[in-house]
PDB file of C-alpha atoms and ligand atoms in Angstrom:
ATOM      1  CA  MET A   1      12.151 -38.122  -0.763  1.00 45.00           C
ATOM      2  CA  ASP A   2      12.601 -34.406  -1.101  1.00 47.00           C
ATOM      3  CA  ILE A   3       9.377 -32.798  -2.236  1.00 52.00           C
ATOM      4  CA  GLN A   4       9.617 -29.199  -3.240  1.00 59.00           C
ATOM      5  CA  VAL A   5       6.421 -27.257  -2.876  1.00 60.00           C
ATOM      6  CA  MET A   6       6.084 -24.559  -5.453  1.00 87.00           C
ATOM      7  CA  LYS A   7       4.896 -21.118  -4.287  1.00 95.00           C
ATOM      8  CA  VAL A   8       2.770 -18.645  -6.119  1.00 97.00           C
ATOM      9  CA  GLY A   9       3.543 -14.941  -5.859  1.00 96.00           C
ATOM     10  CA  VAL A  10       0.601 -12.717  -4.988  1.00 96.00           C
ATOM     11  CA  VAL A  11       1.210  -9.027  -5.629  1.00 95.00           C
ATOM     12  CA  SER A  12      -1.378  -6.568  -4.641  1.00 95.00           C
ATOM     13  CA  CYS A  13      -1.479  -2.991  -5.777  1.00 93.00           C
ATOM     14  CA  SER A  14      -1.495  -0.866  -2.612  1.00 87.00           C
ATOM     15  CA  GLY A  15      -4.314   1.383  -3.706  1.00 92.00           C
ATOM     16  CA  GLU A  16      -4.062   3.915  -0.894  1.00 93.00           C
ATOM     17  CA  GLU A  17      -6.256   6.434  -2.702  1.00 95.00           C
ATOM     18  CA  ILE A  18      -9.401   4.426  -3.343  1.00 97.00           C
ATOM     19  CA  PRO A  19     -11.544   1.914  -1.329  1.00 97.00           C
ATOM     20  CA  GLU A  20     -10.977  -0.774  -3.942  1.00 97.00           C
ATOM     21  CA  GLY A  21      -7.217  -0.610  -3.109  1.00 96.00           C
ATOM     22  CA  THR A  22      -7.921  -1.359   0.509  1.00 95.00           C
ATOM     23  CA  LEU A  23     -10.194  -4.246  -0.565  1.00 97.00           C
ATOM     24  CA  CYS A  24      -7.371  -5.487  -2.782  1.00 96.00           C
ATOM     25  CA  ARG A  25      -4.782  -5.495   0.057  1.00 95.00           C
ATOM     26  CA  LEU A  26      -7.204  -7.200   2.552  1.00 95.00           C
ATOM     27  CA  ALA A  27      -8.226  -9.887   0.141  1.00 97.00           C
ATOM     28  CA  CYS A  28      -4.624 -10.630  -0.834  1.00 96.00           C
ATOM     29  CA  ARG A  29      -3.657 -10.692   2.838  1.00 95.00           C
ATOM     30  CA  LYS A  30      -6.428 -13.159   3.587  1.00 96.00           C
ATOM     31  CA  VAL A  31      -5.212 -15.581   0.916  1.00 97.00           C
ATOM     32  CA  LEU A  32      -1.585 -15.242   2.062  1.00 96.00           C
ATOM     33  CA  ASP A  33      -2.625 -15.923   5.639  1.00 95.00           C
ATOM     34  CA  GLU A  34      -4.780 -18.834   4.730  1.00 96.00           C
ATOM     35  CA  ARG A  35      -2.337 -20.463   2.345  1.00 96.00           C
ATOM     36  CA  PRO A  36       1.143 -19.716   3.798  1.00 94.00           C
ATOM     37  CA  GLY A  37       2.718 -22.843   2.354  1.00 95.00           C
ATOM     38  CA  GLU A  38       1.709 -22.054  -1.239  1.00 96.00           C
ATOM     39  CA  THR A  39       1.846 -18.260  -1.477  1.00 97.00           C
ATOM     40  CA  VAL A  40       4.393 -15.482  -1.074  1.00 95.00           C
ATOM     41  CA  THR A  41       4.241 -11.772  -1.561  1.00 94.00           C
ATOM     42  CA  ILE A  42       6.342  -8.671  -2.004  1.00 93.00           C
ATOM     43  CA  CYS A  43       5.670  -4.964  -1.365  1.00 92.00           C
ATOM     44  CA  LEU A  44       5.131  -3.640  -4.880  1.00 91.00           C
ATOM     45  CA  PRO A  45       7.499  -0.588  -4.661  1.00 89.00           C
ATOM     46  CA  LEU A  46      10.354  -2.919  -3.822  1.00 90.00           C
ATOM     47  CA  PHE A  47      10.667  -3.544  -7.551  1.00 87.00           C
ATOM     48  CA  ILE A  48      12.056   0.009  -7.689  1.00 81.00           C
ATOM     49  CA  ALA A  49      13.450   0.474  -4.214  1.00 85.00           C
ATOM     50  CA  GLY A  50      14.817  -2.959  -3.643  1.00 82.00           C
ATOM     51  CA  GLY A  51      17.791  -4.815  -5.148  1.00 82.00           C
ATOM     52  CA  GLU A  52      18.331  -7.569  -7.699  1.00 85.00           C
ATOM     53  CA  GLU A  53      16.784 -10.155  -5.436  1.00 84.00           C
ATOM     54  CA  GLU A  54      13.499  -8.317  -5.326  1.00 88.00           C
ATOM     55  CA  ARG A  55      13.462  -7.703  -9.088  1.00 90.00           C
ATOM     56  CA  THR A  56      13.774 -11.408  -9.849  1.00 93.00           C
ATOM     57  CA  PHE A  57      10.516 -12.076  -7.855  1.00 94.00           C
ATOM     58  CA  ALA A  58       8.285 -12.815 -10.906  1.00 92.00           C
ATOM     59  CA  SER A  59      10.895 -15.157 -12.377  1.00 89.00           C
ATOM     60  CA  ASN A  60      11.288 -17.008  -9.085  1.00 92.00           C
ATOM     61  CA  TYR A  61       7.544 -17.413  -8.571  1.00 95.00           C
ATOM     62  CA  PRO A  62       4.726 -17.557 -11.067  1.00 96.00           C
ATOM     63  CA  THR A  63       2.911 -14.399 -10.047  1.00 96.00           C
ATOM     64  CA  ILE A  64      -0.667 -13.317  -9.760  1.00 97.00           C
ATOM     65  CA  THR A  65      -1.260  -9.585  -9.642  1.00 97.00           C
ATOM     66  CA  VAL A  66      -4.385  -8.087  -8.132  1.00 97.00           C
ATOM     67  CA  ASP A  67      -5.309  -4.505  -8.905  1.00 97.00           C
ATOM     68  CA  GLY A  68      -7.867  -2.093  -7.479  1.00 97.00           C
ATOM     69  CA  CYS A  69      -8.688  -0.216 -10.656  1.00 97.00           C
ATOM     70  CA  ASP A  70      -8.131  -0.104 -14.384  1.00 97.00           C
ATOM     71  CA  LYS A  71      -4.771   1.580 -14.000  1.00 97.00           C
ATOM     72  CA  MET A  72      -3.548  -1.927 -13.238  1.00 97.00           C
ATOM     73  CA  CYS A  73      -0.467  -0.720 -11.413  1.00 95.00           C
ATOM     74  CA  ALA A  74       0.540  -4.161  -9.981  1.00 95.00           C
ATOM     75  CA  ALA A  75       0.237  -5.864 -13.327  1.00 97.00           C
ATOM     76  CA  LYS A  76       2.149  -3.150 -15.177  1.00 96.00           C
ATOM     77  CA  ALA A  77       4.882  -2.640 -12.615  1.00 94.00           C
ATOM     78  CA  THR A  78       5.489  -6.404 -12.320  1.00 95.00           C
ATOM     79  CA  GLU A  79       5.686  -6.850 -16.022  1.00 95.00           C
ATOM     80  CA  MET A  80       7.939  -3.766 -16.455  1.00 93.00           C
ATOM     81  CA  LEU A  81      10.324  -4.403 -13.586  1.00 91.00           C
ATOM     82  CA  SER A  82      10.187  -8.107 -12.717  1.00 93.00           C
ATOM     83  CA  GLY A  83       8.515 -10.395 -15.243  1.00 93.00           C
ATOM     84  CA  LYS A  84       5.234 -11.099 -16.965  1.00 96.00           C
ATOM     85  CA  PRO A  85       2.541 -12.122 -14.394  1.00 97.00           C
ATOM     86  CA  ALA A  86       1.005 -15.598 -14.813  1.00 97.00           C
ATOM     87  CA  LYS A  87      -2.410 -14.036 -14.170  1.00 98.00           C
ATOM     88  CA  SER A  88      -3.739 -10.463 -13.553  1.00 98.00           C
ATOM     89  CA  LEU A  89      -6.910  -9.971 -11.594  1.00 98.00           C
ATOM     90  CA  SER A  90      -8.931  -6.734 -11.369  1.00 98.00           C
ATOM     91  CA  ILE A  91     -11.168  -5.843  -8.471  1.00 98.00           C
ATOM     92  CA  PRO A  92     -13.857  -4.022 -10.525  1.00 97.00           C
ATOM     93  CA  GLU A  93     -14.223  -7.120 -12.761  1.00 98.00           C
ATOM     94  CA  ILE A  94     -14.480  -9.428  -9.782  1.00 98.00           C
ATOM     95  CA  LEU A  95     -17.065  -7.280  -8.057  1.00 98.00           C
ATOM     96  CA  LYS A  96     -19.079  -7.127 -11.311  1.00 97.00           C
ATOM     97  CA  LYS A  97     -18.956 -10.836 -11.722  1.00 97.00           C
ATOM     98  CA  HIS A  98     -20.270 -11.388  -8.239  1.00 97.00           C
ATOM     99  CA  GLY A  99     -22.857  -8.579  -8.432  1.00 97.00           C
ATOM    100  CA  LEU A 100     -21.259  -6.773  -5.450  1.00 97.00           C
ATOM    101  CA  LYS A 101     -21.106  -3.052  -4.866  1.00 96.00           C
ATOM    102  CA  PRO A 102     -17.687  -1.440  -4.567  1.00 96.00           C
ATOM    103  CA  PRO A 103     -16.707  -0.576  -0.970  1.00 97.00           C
ATOM    104  CA  GLU A 104     -17.035   3.074   0.117  1.00 97.00           C
ATOM    105  CA  LYS A 105     -14.561   3.397   2.901  1.00 95.00           C
ATOM    106  CA  LEU A 106     -10.813   3.859   2.626  1.00 95.00           C
ATOM    107  CA  ARG A 107     -10.114   2.115   5.900  1.00 94.00           C
ATOM    108  CA  HIS A 108     -11.545   0.225   8.896  1.00 93.00           C
ATOM    109  CA  PHE A 109     -13.470  -2.413   6.884  1.00 94.00           C
ATOM    110  CA  GLY A 110     -16.059  -4.281   8.867  1.00 93.00           C
ATOM    111  CA  PRO A 111     -19.025  -6.690   8.295  1.00 94.00           C
ATOM    112  CA  GLU A 112     -20.366  -4.514   5.391  1.00 95.00           C
ATOM    113  CA  GLU A 113     -17.292  -5.160   3.361  1.00 96.00           C
ATOM    114  CA  GLU A 114     -16.869  -8.757   4.331  1.00 96.00           C
ATOM    115  CA  ALA A 115     -18.674 -10.226   1.342  1.00 97.00           C
ATOM    116  CA  ALA A 116     -16.478  -8.341  -1.092  1.00 97.00           C
ATOM    117  CA  VAL A 117     -13.251  -9.332   0.719  1.00 97.00           C
ATOM    118  CA  LYS A 118     -14.456 -12.879   0.708  1.00 97.00           C
ATOM    119  CA  ALA A 119     -15.366 -12.939  -2.979  1.00 98.00           C
ATOM    120  CA  VAL A 120     -12.094 -11.369  -4.067  1.00 98.00           C
ATOM    121  CA  ALA A 121     -10.102 -13.762  -1.794  1.00 98.00           C
ATOM    122  CA  GLU A 122     -11.880 -16.682  -3.320  1.00 98.00           C
ATOM    123  CA  GLU A 123     -11.041 -15.560  -6.828  1.00 98.00           C
ATOM    124  CA  ILE A 124      -7.420 -15.119  -5.878  1.00 98.00           C
ATOM    125  CA  ALA A 125      -7.278 -18.580  -4.234  1.00 98.00           C
ATOM    126  CA  GLN A 126      -8.812 -20.068  -7.355  1.00 98.00           C
ATOM    127  CA  ALA A 127      -6.214 -18.355  -9.454  1.00 98.00           C
ATOM    128  CA  VAL A 128      -3.525 -19.785  -7.154  1.00 97.00           C
ATOM    129  CA  ASP A 129      -5.018 -23.287  -7.626  1.00 97.00           C
ATOM    130  CA  GLU A 130      -4.983 -22.846 -11.412  1.00 97.00           C
ATOM    131  CA  VAL A 131      -1.396 -21.684 -11.452  1.00 96.00           C
ATOM    132  CA  LEU A 132      -0.332 -24.610  -9.232  1.00 95.00           C
ATOM    133  CA  GLU A 133      -2.141 -27.026 -11.520  1.00 92.00           C
ATOM    134  CA  GLU A 134      -0.576 -25.526 -14.635  1.00 87.00           C
ATOM    135  CA  ASP A 135       2.891 -26.009 -13.376  1.00 73.00           C
TER     136      ASP A 135
ATOM    137  CA  MET B   1       9.497  32.318   3.159  1.00 56.00           C
ATOM    138  CA  GLY B   2       8.792  30.325  -0.013  1.00 65.00           C
ATOM    139  CA  LYS B   3       5.637  29.793  -2.073  1.00 72.00           C
ATOM    140  CA  LYS B   4       2.513  28.814  -0.119  1.00 73.00           C
ATOM    141  CA  HIS B   5       1.025  25.475  -1.139  1.00 74.00           C
ATOM    142  CA  LYS B   6      -2.630  24.515  -1.297  1.00 84.00           C
ATOM    143  CA  LYS B   7      -1.711  20.816  -1.066  1.00 95.00           C
ATOM    144  CA  VAL B   8       0.891  18.817   0.873  1.00 98.00           C
ATOM    145  CA  VAL B   9       1.233  15.215  -0.367  1.00 98.00           C
ATOM    146  CA  VAL B  10       1.587  12.515   2.224  1.00 98.00           C
ATOM    147  CA  LEU B  11       2.717   9.176   0.862  1.00 98.00           C
ATOM    148  CA  PRO B  12       2.872   6.068   2.992  1.00 97.00           C
ATOM    149  CA  CYS B  13       4.825   3.077   1.614  1.00 92.00           C
ATOM    150  CA  SER B  14       2.780   0.194   0.266  1.00 81.00           C
ATOM    151  CA  GLY B  15       3.790  -2.263   3.023  1.00 84.00           C
ATOM    152  CA  ILE B  16       1.649  -5.350   2.622  1.00 86.00           C
ATOM    153  CA  GLY B  17       3.291  -7.605   5.154  1.00 81.00           C
ATOM    154  CA  LYS B  18       4.533  -5.446   7.891  1.00 88.00           C
ATOM    155  CA  VAL B  19       2.787  -3.806  10.800  1.00 94.00           C
ATOM    156  CA  TYR B  20       4.667  -0.499  10.426  1.00 95.00           C
ATOM    157  CA  GLY B  21       3.566  -0.423   6.753  1.00 94.00           C
ATOM    158  CA  ALA B  22      -0.006  -0.488   8.074  1.00 94.00           C
ATOM    159  CA  VAL B  23       0.811   2.172  10.698  1.00 96.00           C
ATOM    160  CA  ALA B  24       2.240   4.395   7.916  1.00 96.00           C
ATOM    161  CA  ARG B  25      -0.951   4.043   5.938  1.00 96.00           C
ATOM    162  CA  GLU B  26      -3.219   4.592   8.912  1.00 96.00           C
ATOM    163  CA  THR B  27      -1.261   7.707   9.801  1.00 97.00           C
ATOM    164  CA  MET B  28      -1.825   9.093   6.334  1.00 97.00           C
ATOM    165  CA  TYR B  29      -5.534   8.329   6.533  1.00 97.00           C
ATOM    166  CA  GLU B  30      -5.784  10.148   9.922  1.00 97.00           C
ATOM    167  CA  LEU B  31      -4.269  13.238   8.217  1.00 98.00           C
ATOM    168  CA  LEU B  32      -6.288  12.921   5.037  1.00 97.00           C
ATOM    169  CA  GLU B  33      -9.748  12.192   6.565  1.00 97.00           C
ATOM    170  CA  ARG B  34      -9.537  13.780  10.065  1.00 97.00           C
ATOM    171  CA  VAL B  35      -6.748  16.195  10.835  1.00 97.00           C
ATOM    172  CA  ARG B  36      -6.037  18.118   7.629  1.00 97.00           C
ATOM    173  CA  PRO B  37      -8.611  17.097   4.986  1.00 97.00           C
ATOM    174  CA  ASP B  38      -8.292  20.423   3.169  1.00 97.00           C
ATOM    175  CA  THR B  39      -4.531  20.376   2.845  1.00 97.00           C
ATOM    176  CA  VAL B  40      -3.409  16.790   2.630  1.00 98.00           C
ATOM    177  CA  ALA B  41      -3.525  14.867  -0.579  1.00 97.00           C
ATOM    178  CA  THR B  42      -2.253  11.440  -1.434  1.00 97.00           C
ATOM    179  CA  THR B  43      -1.908   9.046  -4.352  1.00 97.00           C
ATOM    180  CA  CYS B  44      -1.378   5.387  -4.795  1.00 95.00           C
ATOM    181  CA  LEU B  45       2.361   4.790  -4.539  1.00 95.00           C
ATOM    182  CA  PRO B  46       2.367   2.253  -7.332  1.00 94.00           C
ATOM    183  CA  LEU B  47       1.156   4.948  -9.697  1.00 95.00           C
ATOM    184  CA  LEU B  48       4.603   6.503  -9.261  1.00 94.00           C
ATOM    185  CA  VAL B  49       6.188   3.110 -10.020  1.00 90.00           C
ATOM    186  CA  ILE B  50       4.370   3.063 -13.395  1.00 93.00           C
ATOM    187  CA  LYS B  51       4.988   6.799 -13.870  1.00 94.00           C
ATOM    188  CA  ASP B  52       1.323   7.793 -14.190  1.00 96.00           C
ATOM    189  CA  PRO B  53       1.463  11.443 -15.429  1.00 97.00           C
ATOM    190  CA  GLU B  54      -1.184  12.821 -13.011  1.00 97.00           C
ATOM    191  CA  ALA B  55       0.434  11.150 -10.003  1.00 97.00           C
ATOM    192  CA  VAL B  56       3.869  12.257 -11.022  1.00 97.00           C
ATOM    193  CA  ALA B  57       2.653  15.837 -11.409  1.00 97.00           C
ATOM    194  CA  LEU B  58       1.023  15.832  -8.036  1.00 97.00           C
ATOM    195  CA  VAL B  59       4.223  14.655  -6.385  1.00 97.00           C
ATOM    196  CA  THR B  60       6.619  16.822  -8.291  1.00 96.00           C
ATOM    197  CA  GLU B  61       4.572  20.064  -8.014  1.00 95.00           C
ATOM    198  CA  ASN B  62       3.799  19.979  -4.307  1.00 96.00           C
ATOM    199  CA  PRO B  63       5.734  19.421  -1.076  1.00 97.00           C
ATOM    200  CA  VAL B  64       5.960  15.730  -0.181  1.00 98.00           C
ATOM    201  CA  ILE B  65       6.102  13.927   3.166  1.00 98.00           C
ATOM    202  CA  THR B  66       6.827  10.151   3.063  1.00 98.00           C
ATOM    203  CA  ILE B  67       6.132   7.655   5.837  1.00 98.00           C
ATOM    204  CA  ASP B  68       7.835   4.270   5.369  1.00 97.00           C
ATOM    205  CA  GLY B  69       7.131   0.962   7.065  1.00 95.00           C
ATOM    206  CA  CYS B  70      10.736  -0.354   7.163  1.00 94.00           C
ATOM    207  CA  PRO B  71      14.303   0.782   6.387  1.00 94.00           C
ATOM    208  CA  LYS B  72      13.841  -0.195   2.745  1.00 94.00           C
ATOM    209  CA  ASP B  73      12.283   3.302   2.467  1.00 95.00           C
ATOM    210  CA  CYS B  74      10.118   2.514  -0.567  1.00 94.00           C
ATOM    211  CA  ALA B  75       7.988   5.687  -0.499  1.00 96.00           C
ATOM    212  CA  LYS B  76      10.999   7.948  -0.173  1.00 97.00           C
ATOM    213  CA  LYS B  77      12.951   6.132  -2.911  1.00 95.00           C
ATOM    214  CA  SER B  78       9.975   5.993  -5.221  1.00 94.00           C
ATOM    215  CA  VAL B  79       9.704   9.825  -5.000  1.00 96.00           C
ATOM    216  CA  GLU B  80      13.459  10.228  -5.356  1.00 96.00           C
ATOM    217  CA  ALA B  81      13.374   8.052  -8.481  1.00 94.00           C
ATOM    218  CA  LEU B  82      11.381  10.837 -10.082  1.00 95.00           C
ATOM    219  CA  GLY B  83      14.193  13.288  -9.339  1.00 95.00           C
ATOM    220  CA  LYS B  84      12.327  14.952  -6.466  1.00 96.00           C
ATOM    221  CA  VAL B  85      13.780  15.506  -3.024  1.00 97.00           C
ATOM    222  CA  VAL B  86      11.230  14.667  -0.314  1.00 98.00           C
ATOM    223  CA  ASP B  87      10.573  17.505   2.088  1.00 97.00           C
ATOM    224  CA  LYS B  88      10.307  15.179   5.132  1.00 98.00           C
ATOM    225  CA  ALA B  89      10.788  11.514   5.475  1.00 98.00           C
ATOM    226  CA  TYR B  90       9.557   9.454   8.451  1.00 98.00           C
ATOM    227  CA  GLU B  91       9.905   5.824   9.373  1.00 97.00           C
ATOM    228  CA  ALA B  92       6.713   4.684  11.137  1.00 97.00           C
ATOM    229  CA  ILE B  93       8.663   2.773  13.838  1.00 96.00           C
ATOM    230  CA  LYS B  94       9.882   6.155  15.138  1.00 97.00           C
ATOM    231  CA  PHE B  95       6.383   6.869  16.471  1.00 97.00           C
ATOM    232  CA  TYR B  96       6.267   3.664  18.394  1.00 96.00           C
ATOM    233  CA  LYS B  97       9.749   4.257  19.838  1.00 97.00           C
ATOM    234  CA  GLU B  98       8.394   7.524  21.216  1.00 97.00           C
ATOM    235  CA  HIS B  99       5.217   5.958  22.485  1.00 96.00           C
ATOM    236  CA  LYS B 100       6.121   2.500  23.779  1.00 96.00           C
ATOM    237  CA  ASP B 101       2.729   2.217  25.520  1.00 96.00           C
ATOM    238  CA  LEU B 102       1.107   1.953  22.039  1.00 96.00           C
ATOM    239  CA  LYS B 103       2.298  -1.223  20.449  1.00 95.00           C
ATOM    240  CA  PRO B 104       0.633  -1.710  17.101  1.00 95.00           C
ATOM    241  CA  GLU B 105      -0.490  -5.105  15.828  1.00 93.00           C
ATOM    242  CA  GLY B 106      -2.096  -6.330  12.597  1.00 86.00           C
ATOM    243  CA  ILE B 107      -0.590  -6.265   9.128  1.00 81.00           C
ATOM    244  CA  ALA B 108      -3.498  -5.587   6.698  1.00 80.00           C
ATOM    245  CA  GLU B 109      -5.085  -3.050   8.978  1.00 84.00           C
ATOM    246  CA  VAL B 110      -3.806  -2.086  12.398  1.00 91.00           C
ATOM    247  CA  ASN B 111      -5.663  -2.931  15.679  1.00 93.00           C
ATOM    248  CA  GLU B 112      -7.156  -0.376  18.022  1.00 95.00           C
ATOM    249  CA  THR B 113      -3.786   0.400  19.671  1.00 96.00           C
ATOM    250  CA  GLY B 114      -2.246   0.897  16.210  1.00 96.00           C
ATOM    251  CA  ARG B 115      -5.009   3.321  15.398  1.00 96.00           C
ATOM    252  CA  LYS B 116      -4.200   5.265  18.534  1.00 97.00           C
ATOM    253  CA  LEU B 117      -0.555   5.285  17.605  1.00 97.00           C
ATOM    254  CA  ALA B 118      -1.428   6.580  14.130  1.00 97.00           C
ATOM    255  CA  ALA B 119      -3.590   9.348  15.641  1.00 97.00           C
ATOM    256  CA  VAL B 120      -0.666  10.448  17.810  1.00 97.00           C
ATOM    257  CA  ALA B 121       1.727  10.221  14.781  1.00 98.00           C
ATOM    258  CA  ALA B 122      -0.624  12.227  12.678  1.00 98.00           C
ATOM    259  CA  GLU B 123      -0.620  15.018  15.244  1.00 96.00           C
ATOM    260  CA  GLU B 124       3.221  15.091  14.994  1.00 97.00           C
ATOM    261  CA  VAL B 125       3.194  15.091  11.209  1.00 98.00           C
ATOM    262  CA  THR B 126       0.614  17.907  11.163  1.00 98.00           C
ATOM    263  CA  ALA B 127       3.204  20.384  12.302  1.00 97.00           C
ATOM    264  CA  GLU B 128       5.308  19.492   9.301  1.00 97.00           C
ATOM    265  CA  VAL B 129       2.215  19.674   6.982  1.00 97.00           C
ATOM    266  CA  ASP B 130       1.415  23.128   8.225  1.00 97.00           C
ATOM    267  CA  ARG B 131       4.970  24.315   7.933  1.00 96.00           C
ATOM    268  CA  LEU B 132       5.232  23.100   4.333  1.00 96.00           C
ATOM    269  CA  ALA B 133       1.808  24.447   3.358  1.00 95.00           C
ATOM    270  CA  ALA B 134       2.917  27.891   4.640  1.00 93.00           C
ATOM    271  CA  GLY B 135       5.864  27.746   2.315  1.00 89.00           C
ATOM    272  CA  GLU B 136       8.455  27.094   4.954  1.00 81.00           C
ATOM    273  CA  GLY B 137      10.518  24.564   3.025  1.00 68.00           C
ATOM    274  CA  ALA B 138      12.936  22.029   4.405  1.00 57.00           C
TER     275      ALA B 138
HETATM  276  S1  SF4 C 201      -4.305  -0.098  -9.610  1.00 50.86           S
HETATM  277 FE1  SF4 C 201      -5.612   1.609  -9.129  1.00 50.86          FE
HETATM  278  S2  SF4 C 201      -6.072   1.373  -6.868  1.00 50.86           S
HETATM  279 FE2  SF4 C 201      -4.326   0.091  -7.363  1.00 50.86          FE
HETATM  280  S3  SF4 C 201      -2.458   1.282  -6.913  1.00 50.86           S
HETATM  281 FE3  SF4 C 201      -2.966   1.617  -9.127  1.00 50.86          FE
HETATM  282  S4  SF4 C 201      -4.305   3.442  -9.126  1.00 50.86           S
HETATM  283 FE4  SF4 C 201      -4.253   2.711  -7.042  1.00 50.86          FE
HETATM  284  S1  SF4 C 202       9.299   0.432   3.094  1.00 50.86           S
HETATM  285 FE1  SF4 C 202       9.264  -1.728   3.798  1.00 50.86          FE
HETATM  286  S2  SF4 C 202       7.177  -2.104   4.433  1.00 50.86           S
HETATM  287 FE2  SF4 C 202       7.138  -0.263   3.163  1.00 50.86          FE
HETATM  288  S3  SF4 C 202       6.689  -0.951   1.107  1.00 50.86           S
HETATM  289 FE3  SF4 C 202       8.908  -0.943   1.285  1.00 50.86          FE
HETATM  290  S4  SF4 C 202       9.538  -2.941   1.962  1.00 50.86           S
HETATM  291 FE4  SF4 C 202       7.360  -2.809   2.299  1.00 50.86          FE
END
């Protein structure tokens, strides 16, 4: 029997300018590494710089966007250029929900930021499960 | 000599799955935090994708250096999509080709060797930052 496993797209904002952006990338990466069979990603600016194949990403995969601040770049860019995300998560909301302080560094995260990375990754993983169940 | 600039914008691509995307970002952080904190500015590249007015103004009103993680050249193309010609475009792999003893690893953040490579790369990019800040255009 041929069983097709559906994959969920996880699109992180890149957030170079603020620590929450780094948190966003690291948490998304953690989920992508831990669930390689069920998740797939794309570099966000490829919606502009890439071709047709890249722009159909959100129609090929139900997509979860994760953003570092209320500018919600990943959610907006995905909707504008590829397709409406199945879910959009926001780091400030997740941190608030878990009672965690925002990170202060732009790079070289270590043990101090571990709890935040873990909490965000768990929320993303849960969103992946929900999307997989919905389908 | 052209107009002097207080700020030079350095934009790495947003590479999420490639080691050279992480090297590009680390090189920018070296410039921003260590080598030229008073001159170098950056913004989140996705803000250009959604055409955020402040980010667009920063990029269109100042000299821009892009550092991309692969030949797709997302940072360069995102700037060009705004009708702005980049003043200098790098591909991060170039720095490794010139320093083969520093092979970077890691994709979310680079390892220690990757950090060393980024430090070396930042020194090279600094010459370009200084030239552009002094108003010596491309
Ligand atoms: S959502 Fe916020 S942190 Fe993320 S890329 Fe946009 S401005 Fe940067
Ligand atoms: S240039 Fe390559 S690594 Fe960088 S964001 Fe684009 S596709 Fe990703």
